[in-house]
Amino acid sequence: MGSPHPTSLRSATLSPAGRGGSDRPLDHVADFPAIPEGWAYLDTAATAQKPQAVIDAIALGYAETYATVHRGVYQRSSDMTLAFEAARRRVAGFIGAPAPDEVIFVRGATEGINLVAQSWGGTNLGPGDRIMLSMLEHHSNIVPWQMIAERTGAEIDVAPLTRDGRIDLDAMAVMLTGRHRIVALAHVSNVLGSVLDARRAAELAHGVGALLLLDGCQAVPRMKVDVAAIGCDFYLFSGHKLYGPTGIGVLWGRTELLAAMPPWQGGGAMIDKVSFEGTTFAPPPGRFEAGTPHVVGVLGLEAAVDYVERIGLEAIGAHEAALVSETREALKSLNSVRLFGPDDSAGIVSFAMEGVHPHDIGTILDESRVAIRAGHHCAQPLMADLGVDATARASFGVYNGPRDIEALVRGLDRVRRIFG
Ligand SMILES: Cc1ncc(COP(=O)(O)O)c(C=O)c1O
């Protein structure tokens, strides 16, 4: 692989146009030191590569400004606390949260959903209550609900998909009843790239008195999200899919919901007063952030938010939409390829090739330096619904350009030749 191209620690800027004479103004591959020349990284839906700006923020956090937060009486710790809380405000603004205290830092989307399922679900669900999910959910938005349903006696319903792979809200509207307490849906499918009509989902959920939780993992990296405008009740995402670090994510919840929810993990930082007679708890967000937080991860997440906002979410969305449509057109011309999901999918293209297992596609493409994902994508119920064990998936980010699609198509041609 080619050599990386580091920039100095404090020179975190946006690249101008892409490397290698790309014709795309939004091809920022030069910002990403871990993407060597000639490597087509098409697995952003699993995790995004990191721009130098994020790497620099993490390095600075450990090399110069590091200290714990919320506890220290010394200057460095108070400064870090200010930076940490400023990052919370920045993230709140990023998703249109009305108040920064509605933003809870968690390890990632998985932890965020488990938190809501255990804390909100543990106190608000009981026998006879129902939870509405959809057929395209990631296991992270299925298994935590199964666990709490088992504990509380609630039951799960599954909204079907339309023929082109969207959550069928018309069908869901018919299925919803006054027994449904929560609807939990992916804002963008990690397999099909289909985008939910989130406002309509909120109206439908609220119409029967249920809450709406949105899994925004695949939405926040590619579209402007405004939780207040959507009208949802919980929203969550992982930092690492937004060009930020692993181990940090965000759960947003409406103030009155969070205030009524019990803590789900006990420990330091989440308390008001502790004695052996009993403990009282801090208000949100502290109540849900037990233990020393991922201080530098939060700074890295803030840098990632800065990074995507400087490029512009609308521009990123348009860039990825163009890449998706070029890819789908190119794959349609290979007659052994089956495409999944709608034509206007957001940044993600899943496909299968007749007579070739997706794992073989992935392995052969890797030999051509094209990195895609092959497997069930943590969505086994969706695979069963599609009638396949697995799919191949190409997903895009700000560093991709037409050269990556060309490399993918050349690689798929090679797969075809190998398999005759
Ligand atoms: C739609 C969706 N939800 C949830 C997750 C889980 O995210 P994490 O593993 O970062 O917690 C993913 C990750 O692939 C995802 O794509």
Tab-separated table of C-alpha atoms and ligand atoms in Angstrom:
chain	number	residue	atom	x	y	z
A	1	MET	CA	0.000	0.000	0.000
A	2	GLY	CA	1.172	3.547	-0.629
A	3	SER	CA	2.602	5.736	2.102
A	4	PRO	CA	0.285	7.745	4.296
A	5	HIS	CA	0.403	11.529	4.086
A	6	PRO	CA	0.382	12.959	7.574
A	7	THR	CA	-0.185	16.621	8.259
A	8	SER	CA	1.178	18.352	11.335
A	9	LEU	CA	-0.706	18.109	14.605
A	10	ARG	CA	-2.189	21.585	14.493
A	11	SER	CA	-2.756	21.928	10.783
A	12	ALA	CA	-6.110	20.221	10.664
A	13	THR	CA	-7.745	21.796	7.666
A	14	LEU	CA	-10.022	20.591	4.936
A	15	SER	CA	-8.399	19.394	1.800
A	16	PRO	CA	-9.245	21.370	-1.331
A	17	ALA	CA	-10.479	19.165	-4.154
A	18	GLY	CA	-9.644	15.480	-4.015
A	19	ARG	CA	-6.289	13.857	-4.632
A	20	GLY	CA	-5.191	12.734	-8.048
A	21	GLY	CA	-7.089	15.248	-10.151
A	22	SER	CA	-10.540	14.040	-9.144
A	23	ASP	CA	-13.367	15.914	-10.812
A	24	ARG	CA	-15.328	15.929	-7.598
A	25	PRO	CA	-15.170	18.965	-5.357
A	26	LEU	CA	-16.306	16.828	-2.443
A	27	ASP	CA	-13.677	14.155	-2.594
A	28	HIS	CA	-11.707	14.750	0.607
A	29	VAL	CA	-9.463	11.710	0.515
A	30	ALA	CA	-6.402	13.848	1.217
A	31	ASP	CA	-7.745	14.495	4.734
A	32	PHE	CA	-7.517	10.780	5.567
A	33	PRO	CA	-4.011	9.492	6.302
A	34	ALA	CA	-5.104	5.864	6.651
A	35	ILE	CA	-6.400	5.705	3.061
A	36	PRO	CA	-3.398	5.047	0.840
A	37	GLU	CA	-3.399	5.860	-2.853
A	38	GLY	CA	-5.153	3.168	-4.850
A	39	TRP	CA	-7.190	1.669	-1.996
A	40	ALA	CA	-10.962	1.882	-2.533
A	41	TYR	CA	-12.456	1.956	0.947
A	42	LEU	CA	-16.147	1.166	0.529
A	43	ASP	CA	-17.047	0.127	4.082
A	44	THR	CA	-18.005	3.420	5.708
A	45	ALA	CA	-21.345	2.025	6.888
A	46	ALA	CA	-19.353	-0.335	9.148
A	47	THR	CA	-16.987	2.384	10.304
A	48	ALA	CA	-15.689	5.595	8.761
A	49	GLN	CA	-12.007	6.373	8.286
A	50	LYS	CA	-10.711	9.274	10.391
A	51	PRO	CA	-9.738	12.679	9.034
A	52	GLN	CA	-6.523	14.270	10.252
A	53	ALA	CA	-8.609	16.858	12.147
A	54	VAL	CA	-10.069	14.116	14.355
A	55	ILE	CA	-6.712	12.383	14.814
A	56	ASP	CA	-5.207	15.737	15.826
A	57	ALA	CA	-7.964	16.461	18.335
A	58	ILE	CA	-7.419	13.046	19.952
A	59	ALA	CA	-3.628	13.484	19.970
A	60	LEU	CA	-3.930	16.942	21.537
A	61	GLY	CA	-6.362	15.645	24.127
A	62	TYR	CA	-3.859	13.056	25.313
A	63	ALA	CA	-0.588	14.869	24.607
A	64	GLU	CA	-1.371	18.318	25.964
A	65	THR	CA	-4.706	18.937	27.647
A	66	TYR	CA	-5.465	15.589	29.289
A	67	ALA	CA	-7.164	15.405	32.711
A	68	THR	CA	-10.329	13.936	34.141
A	69	VAL	CA	-13.598	15.874	34.144
A	70	HIS	CA	-16.218	16.926	36.709
A	71	ARG	CA	-14.024	16.071	39.707
A	72	GLY	CA	-10.691	17.868	39.687
A	73	VAL	CA	-10.156	21.041	41.692
A	74	TYR	CA	-7.033	21.906	39.706
A	75	GLN	CA	-6.943	24.118	36.635
A	76	ARG	CA	-6.276	21.417	34.027
A	77	SER	CA	-9.316	19.439	35.132
A	78	SER	CA	-11.584	22.485	35.169
A	79	ASP	CA	-10.377	23.371	31.675
A	80	MET	CA	-11.054	19.839	30.476
A	81	THR	CA	-14.502	19.927	32.102
A	82	LEU	CA	-15.271	23.128	30.211
A	83	ALA	CA	-14.075	21.552	26.951
A	84	PHE	CA	-16.098	18.389	27.626
A	85	GLU	CA	-19.287	20.334	28.319
A	86	ALA	CA	-18.660	22.592	25.327
A	87	ALA	CA	-18.519	19.431	23.212
A	88	ARG	CA	-21.888	18.389	24.635
A	89	ARG	CA	-23.353	21.739	23.552
A	90	ARG	CA	-21.761	21.330	20.127
A	91	VAL	CA	-23.287	17.867	19.686
A	92	ALA	CA	-26.689	19.137	20.895
A	93	GLY	CA	-26.581	21.858	18.227
A	94	PHE	CA	-25.513	19.327	15.609
A	95	ILE	CA	-28.704	17.276	16.020
A	96	GLY	CA	-31.035	20.164	16.854
A	97	ALA	CA	-31.476	19.118	20.498
A	98	PRO	CA	-33.331	21.845	22.401
A	99	ALA	CA	-31.057	21.489	25.483
A	100	PRO	CA	-27.463	20.215	25.934
A	101	ASP	CA	-28.483	18.256	29.053
A	102	GLU	CA	-30.594	16.062	26.801
A	103	VAL	CA	-27.371	14.709	25.252
A	104	ILE	CA	-25.969	11.651	27.027
A	105	PHE	CA	-22.550	10.334	26.077
A	106	VAL	CA	-22.580	6.559	25.704
A	107	ARG	CA	-20.171	4.021	24.161
A	108	GLY	CA	-22.145	3.880	20.933
A	109	ALA	CA	-25.566	3.276	19.446
A	110	THR	CA	-25.723	-0.221	20.905
A	111	GLU	CA	-25.265	1.083	24.431
A	112	GLY	CA	-27.755	3.904	23.808
A	113	ILE	CA	-30.521	1.498	22.773
A	114	ASN	CA	-29.761	-0.829	25.683
A	115	LEU	CA	-29.960	2.159	28.030
A	116	VAL	CA	-33.424	3.146	26.774
A	117	ALA	CA	-34.657	-0.450	26.705
A	118	GLN	CA	-33.455	-1.178	30.245
A	119	SER	CA	-34.196	2.150	31.912
A	120	TRP	CA	-37.291	3.426	30.091
A	121	GLY	CA	-38.504	-0.031	29.093
A	122	GLY	CA	-37.866	-1.509	32.536
A	123	THR	CA	-40.222	1.028	34.135
A	124	ASN	CA	-42.755	1.609	31.373
A	125	LEU	CA	-43.366	-1.805	29.837
A	126	GLY	CA	-45.479	-4.602	31.237
A	127	PRO	CA	-47.591	-7.574	30.165
A	128	GLY	CA	-49.892	-6.645	27.293
A	129	ASP	CA	-47.701	-3.745	26.138
A	130	ARG	CA	-46.254	-3.852	22.633
A	131	ILE	CA	-43.039	-2.673	20.969
A	132	MET	CA	-43.005	-1.886	17.223
A	133	LEU	CA	-39.815	-2.594	15.288
A	134	SER	CA	-39.264	-3.095	11.558
A	135	MET	CA	-37.929	-5.900	9.387
A	136	LEU	CA	-34.772	-3.994	8.456
A	137	GLU	CA	-33.435	-3.266	11.947
A	138	HIS	CA	-29.830	-3.851	12.969
A	139	HIS	CA	-29.484	-6.463	15.723
A	140	SER	CA	-28.702	-3.541	18.070
A	141	ASN	CA	-32.272	-2.382	17.634
A	142	ILE	CA	-33.767	-5.860	18.028
A	143	VAL	CA	-31.959	-7.778	20.745
A	144	PRO	CA	-32.180	-5.138	23.544
A	145	TRP	CA	-35.954	-5.027	22.956
A	146	GLN	CA	-36.208	-8.819	23.031
A	147	MET	CA	-34.334	-8.833	26.338
A	148	ILE	CA	-36.610	-6.243	27.953
A	149	ALA	CA	-39.722	-7.850	26.447
A	150	GLU	CA	-38.695	-11.138	28.047
A	151	ARG	CA	-38.215	-9.404	31.409
A	152	THR	CA	-41.419	-7.358	31.375
A	153	GLY	CA	-43.857	-9.537	29.454
A	154	ALA	CA	-44.201	-7.012	26.609
A	155	GLU	CA	-44.442	-8.242	23.022
A	156	ILE	CA	-42.768	-7.232	19.771
A	157	ASP	CA	-44.380	-6.502	16.407
A	158	VAL	CA	-42.435	-6.129	13.178
A	159	ALA	CA	-43.437	-3.658	10.473
A	160	PRO	CA	-42.867	-5.075	6.963
A	161	LEU	CA	-40.984	-3.444	4.100
A	162	THR	CA	-42.193	-2.088	0.793
A	163	ARG	CA	-41.042	-3.893	-2.364
A	164	ASP	CA	-38.194	-1.419	-2.793
A	165	GLY	CA	-36.925	-1.904	0.764
A	166	ARG	CA	-38.386	0.939	2.827
A	167	ILE	CA	-40.152	0.537	6.145
A	168	ASP	CA	-43.805	0.292	5.092
A	169	LEU	CA	-45.380	3.058	7.154
A	170	ASP	CA	-48.821	2.447	5.651
A	171	ALA	CA	-48.679	-1.119	6.905
A	172	MET	CA	-47.289	0.054	10.238
A	173	ALA	CA	-50.162	2.540	10.599
A	174	VAL	CA	-52.625	-0.350	10.343
A	175	MET	CA	-50.676	-2.466	12.848
A	176	LEU	CA	-50.269	0.211	15.524
A	177	THR	CA	-52.658	0.067	18.492
A	178	GLY	CA	-53.113	1.810	21.820
A	179	ARG	CA	-51.073	-1.047	23.375
A	180	HIS	CA	-47.914	0.078	21.594
A	181	ARG	CA	-45.686	1.996	23.974
A	182	ILE	CA	-42.654	2.534	21.777
A	183	VAL	CA	-41.741	2.401	18.077
A	184	ALA	CA	-38.011	1.914	17.415
A	185	LEU	CA	-36.792	2.301	13.816
A	186	ALA	CA	-33.638	2.893	11.819
A	187	HIS	CA	-33.553	6.390	10.316
A	188	VAL	CA	-31.445	4.946	7.465
A	189	SER	CA	-31.038	1.210	6.856
A	190	ASN	CA	-27.453	-0.032	7.185
A	191	VAL	CA	-28.124	-2.672	4.506
A	192	LEU	CA	-30.504	-1.062	2.015
A	193	GLY	CA	-29.709	2.608	2.556
A	194	SER	CA	-33.433	3.362	2.549
A	195	VAL	CA	-34.374	6.563	4.343
A	196	LEU	CA	-37.314	6.600	6.737
A	197	ASP	CA	-39.951	9.312	6.553
A	198	ALA	CA	-39.107	10.134	10.161
A	199	ARG	CA	-41.701	12.839	10.665
A	200	ARG	CA	-44.486	10.567	9.520
A	201	ALA	CA	-43.152	7.808	11.775
A	202	ALA	CA	-43.296	10.265	14.714
A	203	GLU	CA	-46.870	11.241	13.863
A	204	LEU	CA	-47.932	7.605	13.597
A	205	ALA	CA	-46.278	6.632	16.885
A	206	HIS	CA	-47.674	9.643	18.739
A	207	GLY	CA	-51.077	9.048	17.179
A	208	VAL	CA	-51.449	5.902	19.313
A	209	GLY	CA	-49.669	7.390	22.355
A	210	ALA	CA	-46.332	5.607	21.693
A	211	LEU	CA	-42.842	7.084	21.741
A	212	LEU	CA	-40.522	7.063	18.732
A	213	LEU	CA	-36.863	6.047	19.054
A	214	LEU	CA	-34.701	6.530	15.971
A	215	ASP	CA	-31.441	4.713	15.358
A	216	GLY	CA	-29.503	7.412	13.538
A	217	CYS	CA	-26.212	5.531	13.019
A	218	GLN	CA	-26.381	5.683	9.223
A	219	ALA	CA	-28.246	8.996	9.040
A	220	VAL	CA	-26.014	11.472	10.909
A	221	PRO	CA	-22.988	10.938	8.618
A	222	ARG	CA	-24.983	11.768	5.492
A	223	MET	CA	-27.923	14.067	6.223
A	224	LYS	CA	-28.823	17.007	8.428
A	225	VAL	CA	-30.706	15.685	11.431
A	226	ASP	CA	-32.959	17.882	13.560
A	227	VAL	CA	-34.553	15.900	16.353
A	228	ALA	CA	-36.897	18.734	17.320
A	229	ALA	CA	-38.159	19.137	13.752
A	230	ILE	CA	-38.627	15.369	13.388
A	231	GLY	CA	-40.541	15.264	16.662
A	232	CYS	CA	-38.994	11.989	17.863
A	233	ASP	CA	-38.454	11.110	21.520
A	234	PHE	CA	-35.066	9.349	21.524
A	235	TYR	CA	-32.297	9.540	18.907
A	236	LEU	CA	-28.913	7.874	18.965
A	237	PHE	CA	-25.787	7.305	16.953
A	238	SER	CA	-22.189	6.076	17.143
A	239	GLY	CA	-19.246	8.460	16.770
A	240	HIS	CA	-17.117	6.065	14.717
A	241	LYS	CA	-19.533	6.054	11.775
A	242	LEU	CA	-19.399	9.877	11.746
A	243	TYR	CA	-15.605	10.011	11.159
A	244	GLY	CA	-15.084	10.177	14.953
A	245	PRO	CA	-13.470	7.757	17.411
A	246	THR	CA	-14.780	4.377	18.482
A	247	GLY	CA	-16.063	3.992	22.034
A	248	ILE	CA	-18.161	7.161	22.003
A	249	GLY	CA	-21.728	7.748	20.917
A	250	VAL	CA	-24.747	9.854	21.707
A	251	LEU	CA	-28.174	9.203	23.110
A	252	TRP	CA	-30.546	12.129	22.925
A	253	GLY	CA	-33.846	12.037	24.814
A	254	ARG	CA	-36.522	14.595	25.632
A	255	THR	CA	-35.943	16.266	29.023
A	256	GLU	CA	-39.153	15.064	30.654
A	257	LEU	CA	-38.545	11.467	29.563
A	258	LEU	CA	-34.952	11.413	30.814
A	259	ALA	CA	-35.954	13.081	34.081
A	260	ALA	CA	-38.450	10.296	34.775
A	261	MET	CA	-36.041	7.452	33.894
A	262	PRO	CA	-34.055	5.591	36.574
A	263	PRO	CA	-30.303	5.111	36.168
A	264	TRP	CA	-29.305	1.891	34.470
A	265	GLN	CA	-25.719	1.632	35.709
A	266	GLY	CA	-24.501	2.654	39.151
A	267	GLY	CA	-21.131	4.096	40.111
A	268	GLY	CA	-19.231	7.319	40.420
A	269	ALA	CA	-20.387	10.572	38.839
A	270	MET	CA	-24.053	9.580	38.507
A	271	ILE	CA	-24.987	10.230	42.128
A	272	ASP	CA	-26.265	13.087	44.219
A	273	LYS	CA	-25.580	11.578	47.675
A	274	VAL	CA	-24.459	8.099	48.692
A	275	SER	CA	-24.802	6.451	52.083
A	276	PHE	CA	-25.389	2.883	53.188
A	277	GLU	CA	-28.935	3.922	54.012
A	278	GLY	CA	-29.562	4.789	50.369
A	279	THR	CA	-28.410	6.766	47.347
A	280	THR	CA	-29.922	9.642	45.460
A	281	PHE	CA	-29.031	10.308	41.859
A	282	ALA	CA	-27.816	13.239	39.810
A	283	PRO	CA	-30.183	14.737	37.228
A	284	PRO	CA	-29.620	13.843	33.554
A	285	PRO	CA	-27.265	13.677	31.795
A	286	GLY	CA	-24.983	12.774	34.760
A	287	ARG	CA	-27.446	10.153	36.012
A	288	PHE	CA	-26.780	8.101	32.879
A	289	GLU	CA	-23.014	8.601	32.703
A	290	ALA	CA	-21.680	6.373	35.490
A	291	GLY	CA	-17.906	6.216	35.850
A	292	THR	CA	-15.112	8.195	34.223
A	293	PRO	CA	-16.319	9.122	30.754
A	294	HIS	CA	-14.431	8.723	27.475
A	295	VAL	CA	-13.048	12.266	27.837
A	296	VAL	CA	-10.845	12.343	24.752
A	297	GLY	CA	-13.405	10.399	22.740
A	298	VAL	CA	-15.830	13.263	23.325
A	299	LEU	CA	-13.246	15.746	22.029
A	300	GLY	CA	-12.680	13.541	18.983
A	301	LEU	CA	-16.424	13.382	18.394
A	302	GLU	CA	-16.629	17.174	18.559
A	303	ALA	CA	-13.847	17.413	15.961
A	304	ALA	CA	-15.776	14.995	13.748
A	305	VAL	CA	-18.898	17.152	14.046
A	306	ASP	CA	-16.814	20.215	13.113
A	307	TYR	CA	-15.372	18.304	10.174
A	308	VAL	CA	-18.676	17.232	8.611
A	309	GLU	CA	-20.291	20.594	9.292
A	310	ARG	CA	-17.452	22.425	7.557
A	311	ILE	CA	-18.025	20.315	4.465
A	312	GLY	CA	-21.803	20.546	4.939
A	313	LEU	CA	-24.222	17.680	5.433
A	314	GLU	CA	-26.228	18.669	2.385
A	315	ALA	CA	-23.124	18.575	0.218
A	316	ILE	CA	-22.126	15.203	1.702
A	317	GLY	CA	-25.617	13.816	1.077
A	318	ALA	CA	-25.584	15.025	-2.542
A	319	HIS	CA	-22.081	13.641	-3.106
A	320	GLU	CA	-23.037	10.206	-1.770
A	321	ALA	CA	-26.338	10.224	-3.681
A	322	ALA	CA	-24.398	10.786	-6.911
A	323	LEU	CA	-21.998	7.950	-6.052
A	324	VAL	CA	-24.911	5.635	-5.232
A	325	SER	CA	-26.663	6.356	-8.494
A	326	GLU	CA	-23.461	5.866	-10.532
A	327	THR	CA	-22.809	2.596	-8.703
A	328	ARG	CA	-26.332	1.290	-9.185
A	329	GLU	CA	-26.264	2.186	-12.871
A	330	ALA	CA	-22.888	0.469	-13.304
A	331	LEU	CA	-24.007	-2.655	-11.429
A	332	LYS	CA	-27.273	-2.856	-13.385
A	333	SER	CA	-25.224	-3.204	-16.542
A	334	LEU	CA	-23.578	-6.356	-15.110
A	335	ASN	CA	-26.447	-8.720	-15.777
A	336	SER	CA	-25.547	-11.266	-13.083
A	337	VAL	CA	-25.956	-8.671	-10.312
A	338	ARG	CA	-29.051	-8.322	-8.134
A	339	LEU	CA	-29.442	-4.937	-6.434
A	340	PHE	CA	-31.241	-4.463	-3.124
A	341	GLY	CA	-32.887	-1.341	-1.738
A	342	PRO	CA	-34.338	1.731	-3.427
A	343	ASP	CA	-32.586	3.707	-6.174
A	344	ASP	CA	-32.424	6.768	-3.915
A	345	SER	CA	-30.703	4.924	-1.066
A	346	ALA	CA	-28.435	7.033	1.121
A	347	GLY	CA	-24.789	6.184	0.619
A	348	ILE	CA	-25.220	2.390	0.730
A	349	VAL	CA	-25.568	-0.182	-2.063
A	350	SER	CA	-26.196	-3.852	-1.259
A	351	PHE	CA	-25.983	-6.417	-4.017
A	352	ALA	CA	-25.582	-10.111	-4.833
A	353	MET	CA	-24.008	-11.896	-7.791
A	354	GLU	CA	-25.595	-14.976	-9.232
A	355	GLY	CA	-23.685	-18.113	-8.257
A	356	VAL	CA	-21.074	-16.316	-6.124
A	357	HIS	CA	-21.148	-16.113	-2.329
A	358	PRO	CA	-20.754	-12.510	-1.062
A	359	HIS	CA	-17.732	-13.604	0.999
A	360	ASP	CA	-16.009	-14.696	-2.240
A	361	ILE	CA	-16.906	-11.358	-3.827
A	362	GLY	CA	-15.374	-9.558	-0.841
A	363	THR	CA	-12.210	-11.670	-0.855
A	364	ILE	CA	-11.598	-11.301	-4.590
A	365	LEU	CA	-12.288	-7.560	-4.468
A	366	ASP	CA	-9.762	-7.257	-1.641
A	367	GLU	CA	-7.120	-8.689	-3.971
A	368	SER	CA	-7.906	-5.719	-6.231
A	369	ARG	CA	-7.629	-3.350	-3.247
A	370	VAL	CA	-11.341	-2.738	-2.985
A	371	ALA	CA	-12.726	-3.040	0.563
A	372	ILE	CA	-16.434	-3.860	0.824
A	373	ARG	CA	-18.475	-5.620	3.484
A	374	ALA	CA	-19.937	-9.065	2.907
A	375	GLY	CA	-22.221	-10.884	5.301
A	376	HIS	CA	-25.517	-10.431	7.110
A	377	HIS	CA	-24.600	-6.931	8.314
A	378	CYS	CA	-26.067	-7.676	11.775
A	379	ALA	CA	-29.490	-7.841	10.135
A	380	GLN	CA	-30.328	-11.553	9.964
A	381	PRO	CA	-34.135	-11.048	9.962
A	382	LEU	CA	-33.745	-8.736	6.954
A	383	MET	CA	-31.565	-11.322	5.167
A	384	ALA	CA	-34.295	-13.920	5.720
A	385	ASP	CA	-36.894	-11.470	4.389
A	386	LEU	CA	-34.762	-10.864	1.273
A	387	GLY	CA	-34.318	-14.622	0.856
A	388	VAL	CA	-30.517	-14.554	1.075
A	389	ASP	CA	-27.898	-15.542	3.689
A	390	ALA	CA	-25.769	-12.512	3.026
A	391	THR	CA	-25.201	-9.599	0.661
A	392	ALA	CA	-22.190	-7.691	-0.585
A	393	ARG	CA	-22.331	-4.027	0.436
A	394	ALA	CA	-20.511	-0.974	-0.847
A	395	SER	CA	-20.942	2.152	1.279
A	396	PHE	CA	-19.586	5.633	0.694
A	397	GLY	CA	-18.051	8.533	2.544
A	398	VAL	CA	-16.530	11.937	1.828
A	399	TYR	CA	-13.282	10.294	0.646
A	400	ASN	CA	-14.836	8.310	-2.207
A	401	GLY	CA	-14.927	9.324	-5.829
A	402	PRO	CA	-15.679	7.839	-9.261
A	403	ARG	CA	-12.278	6.072	-9.238
A	404	ASP	CA	-13.587	3.872	-6.390
A	405	ILE	CA	-16.659	2.898	-8.406
A	406	GLU	CA	-14.443	2.111	-11.394
A	407	ALA	CA	-12.251	-0.059	-9.159
A	408	LEU	CA	-15.349	-1.823	-7.810
A	409	VAL	CA	-16.724	-2.526	-11.286
A	410	ARG	CA	-13.309	-3.743	-12.554
A	411	GLY	CA	-13.080	-5.995	-9.496
A	412	LEU	CA	-16.571	-7.404	-10.081
A	413	ASP	CA	-15.654	-8.144	-13.683
A	414	ARG	CA	-12.743	-10.157	-12.351
A	415	VAL	CA	-15.085	-12.021	-9.975
A	416	ARG	CA	-17.268	-12.884	-12.959
A	417	ARG	CA	-14.311	-14.163	-14.956
A	418	ILE	CA	-13.071	-16.277	-12.046
A	419	PHE	CA	-16.492	-17.841	-11.524
A	420	GLY	CA	-17.047	-18.267	-15.254
B	1	LIG	C1	-28.161	1.087	11.741
B	1	LIG	C2	-27.188	0.674	12.810
B	1	LIG	N1	-27.599	0.594	14.082
B	1	LIG	C3	-26.781	0.252	15.073
B	1	LIG	C4	-25.464	-0.074	14.826
B	1	LIG	C5	-24.584	-0.447	15.969
B	1	LIG	O1	-23.574	0.507	16.126
B	1	LIG	P1	-22.376	0.243	17.172
B	1	LIG	O2	-21.850	-1.115	16.892
B	1	LIG	O3	-21.406	1.336	16.871
B	1	LIG	O4	-22.964	0.375	18.540
B	1	LIG	C6	-24.991	-0.041	13.520
B	1	LIG	C7	-23.611	-0.449	13.208
B	1	LIG	O5	-23.345	-1.124	12.230
B	1	LIG	C8	-25.865	0.361	12.483
B	1	LIG	O6	-25.458	0.436	11.203
